[in-house]
Amino acid sequence: LRQYVLMPGKVHADDIPVPVQEPGSGKTRTARLWVYVRDDRNAGSQMPPAVWFAYSPDRKGIHPQNHLAGYSGVLQADAYGGYRALYESGRITEAACMAHARRKIHD
């Protein structure tokens, strides 16, 4: 599934906070689910959409950098600073997320 979602082309990415209970403590901490989506049906693609999730114990930028290490193409994501290093090589092209851009205008 990961290989299919991260084929060259365009991928949408986001992360979701997930409460995780620490073993033996009864306390929770915030981990992350990283979401990677391939869905180009609105551009006329006949390829089926797919979603790949990856877990990490924190929100450090190294996680999406590792997840997308072999990817080349367009990454549509929010302005999270952890994605910046991905764009430096030119292998991945940044495409801003319009929903996040709209919030800055309408909120």
Coordinates of C-alpha atoms in Angstrom, one line a residue:
L1 CA 0.0 0.0 0.0
R2 CA 2.8 2.4 0.9
Q3 CA 4.5 1.8 -2.5
Y4 CA 1.3 2.4 -4.3
V5 CA 0.4 5.6 -2.5
L6 CA 4.0 7.0 -2.8
M7 CA 4.4 6.3 -6.5
P8 CA 5.7 9.4 -8.3
G9 CA 3.0 11.9 -9.0
K10 CA 1.0 13.7 -6.4
V11 CA 0.4 12.9 -2.7
H12 CA -1.6 14.7 -0.1
A13 CA -0.2 14.6 3.5
D14 CA -1.3 15.6 6.9
D15 CA -0.9 14.5 10.5
I16 CA -3.4 13.8 13.2
P17 CA -2.8 14.0 17.0
V18 CA -3.5 10.7 18.7
P19 CA -3.6 10.2 22.5
V20 CA -1.5 7.2 23.5
Q21 CA -1.4 5.7 27.0
E22 CA 2.0 5.4 28.5
P23 CA 2.6 1.8 29.7
G24 CA 2.2 1.5 33.5
S25 CA 1.6 5.2 34.1
G26 CA -2.1 5.6 33.3
K27 CA -1.2 8.9 31.6
T28 CA -1.5 9.8 28.0
R29 CA 0.8 11.6 25.7
T30 CA 0.2 12.9 22.1
A31 CA 1.6 10.8 19.3
R32 CA 0.9 11.3 15.6
L33 CA -0.7 9.4 12.7
W34 CA 0.8 10.7 9.4
V35 CA -1.7 10.4 6.6
Y36 CA -0.7 10.1 2.9
V37 CA -3.4 10.0 0.3
R38 CA -3.2 9.3 -3.5
D39 CA -6.4 10.5 -5.2
D40 CA -6.3 12.1 -8.6
R41 CA -9.8 11.2 -9.7
N42 CA -10.6 14.9 -10.0
A43 CA -7.8 15.2 -12.6
G44 CA -9.2 12.4 -14.7
S45 CA -7.0 9.6 -13.3
Q46 CA -8.4 6.1 -13.5
M47 CA -6.1 4.9 -10.7
P48 CA -8.0 3.9 -7.5
P49 CA -7.5 6.2 -4.5
A50 CA -5.6 4.9 -1.5
V51 CA -4.5 6.0 1.9
W52 CA -1.4 5.0 3.9
F53 CA -1.1 5.8 7.6
A54 CA 2.2 5.9 9.5
Y55 CA 2.6 6.2 13.3
S56 CA 5.2 8.2 15.2
P57 CA 5.5 8.9 18.9
D58 CA 5.9 12.7 18.3
R59 CA 5.6 15.4 15.5
K60 CA 9.3 15.7 14.6
G61 CA 10.0 16.6 11.0
I62 CA 12.3 13.5 10.7
H63 CA 9.2 11.3 10.4
P64 CA 7.7 12.7 7.2
Q65 CA 11.3 13.0 5.9
N66 CA 11.8 9.2 6.5
H67 CA 8.3 8.3 5.1
L68 CA 8.9 10.3 1.9
A69 CA 12.6 9.5 1.5
G70 CA 12.2 7.7 -1.8
Y71 CA 9.3 9.8 -3.1
S72 CA 9.5 12.3 -6.0
G73 CA 6.6 14.4 -7.2
V74 CA 4.2 16.9 -5.8
L75 CA 3.4 17.0 -2.1
Q76 CA 0.2 18.9 -1.2
A77 CA 0.3 19.6 2.5
D78 CA -0.1 22.3 5.1
A79 CA 2.7 24.7 6.1
Y80 CA 4.1 22.5 8.9
G81 CA 7.8 23.3 9.2
G82 CA 8.8 19.6 9.2
Y83 CA 8.1 19.4 5.5
R84 CA 10.5 22.2 4.5
A85 CA 13.6 19.9 4.3
L86 CA 11.7 17.7 1.8
Y87 CA 11.5 20.6 -0.8
E88 CA 15.2 21.5 -0.6
S89 CA 16.5 18.9 -3.0
G90 CA 14.0 19.7 -5.7
R91 CA 12.8 16.1 -5.8
I92 CA 9.6 17.1 -4.1
T93 CA 7.5 20.1 -5.2
E94 CA 5.4 21.9 -2.6
A95 CA 1.8 22.5 -3.4
A96 CA 0.0 24.5 -0.7
C97 CA -3.2 23.3 0.9
M98 CA -6.0 25.6 -0.1
A99 CA -8.1 24.7 3.0
H100 CA -5.3 25.9 5.3
A101 CA -4.6 29.0 3.2
R102 CA -8.4 29.9 3.3
R103 CA -8.4 29.7 7.1
K104 CA -5.9 32.6 7.3
I105 CA -8.3 34.7 5.3
H106 CA -11.7 33.7 6.8
D107 CA -10.8 32.9 10.4

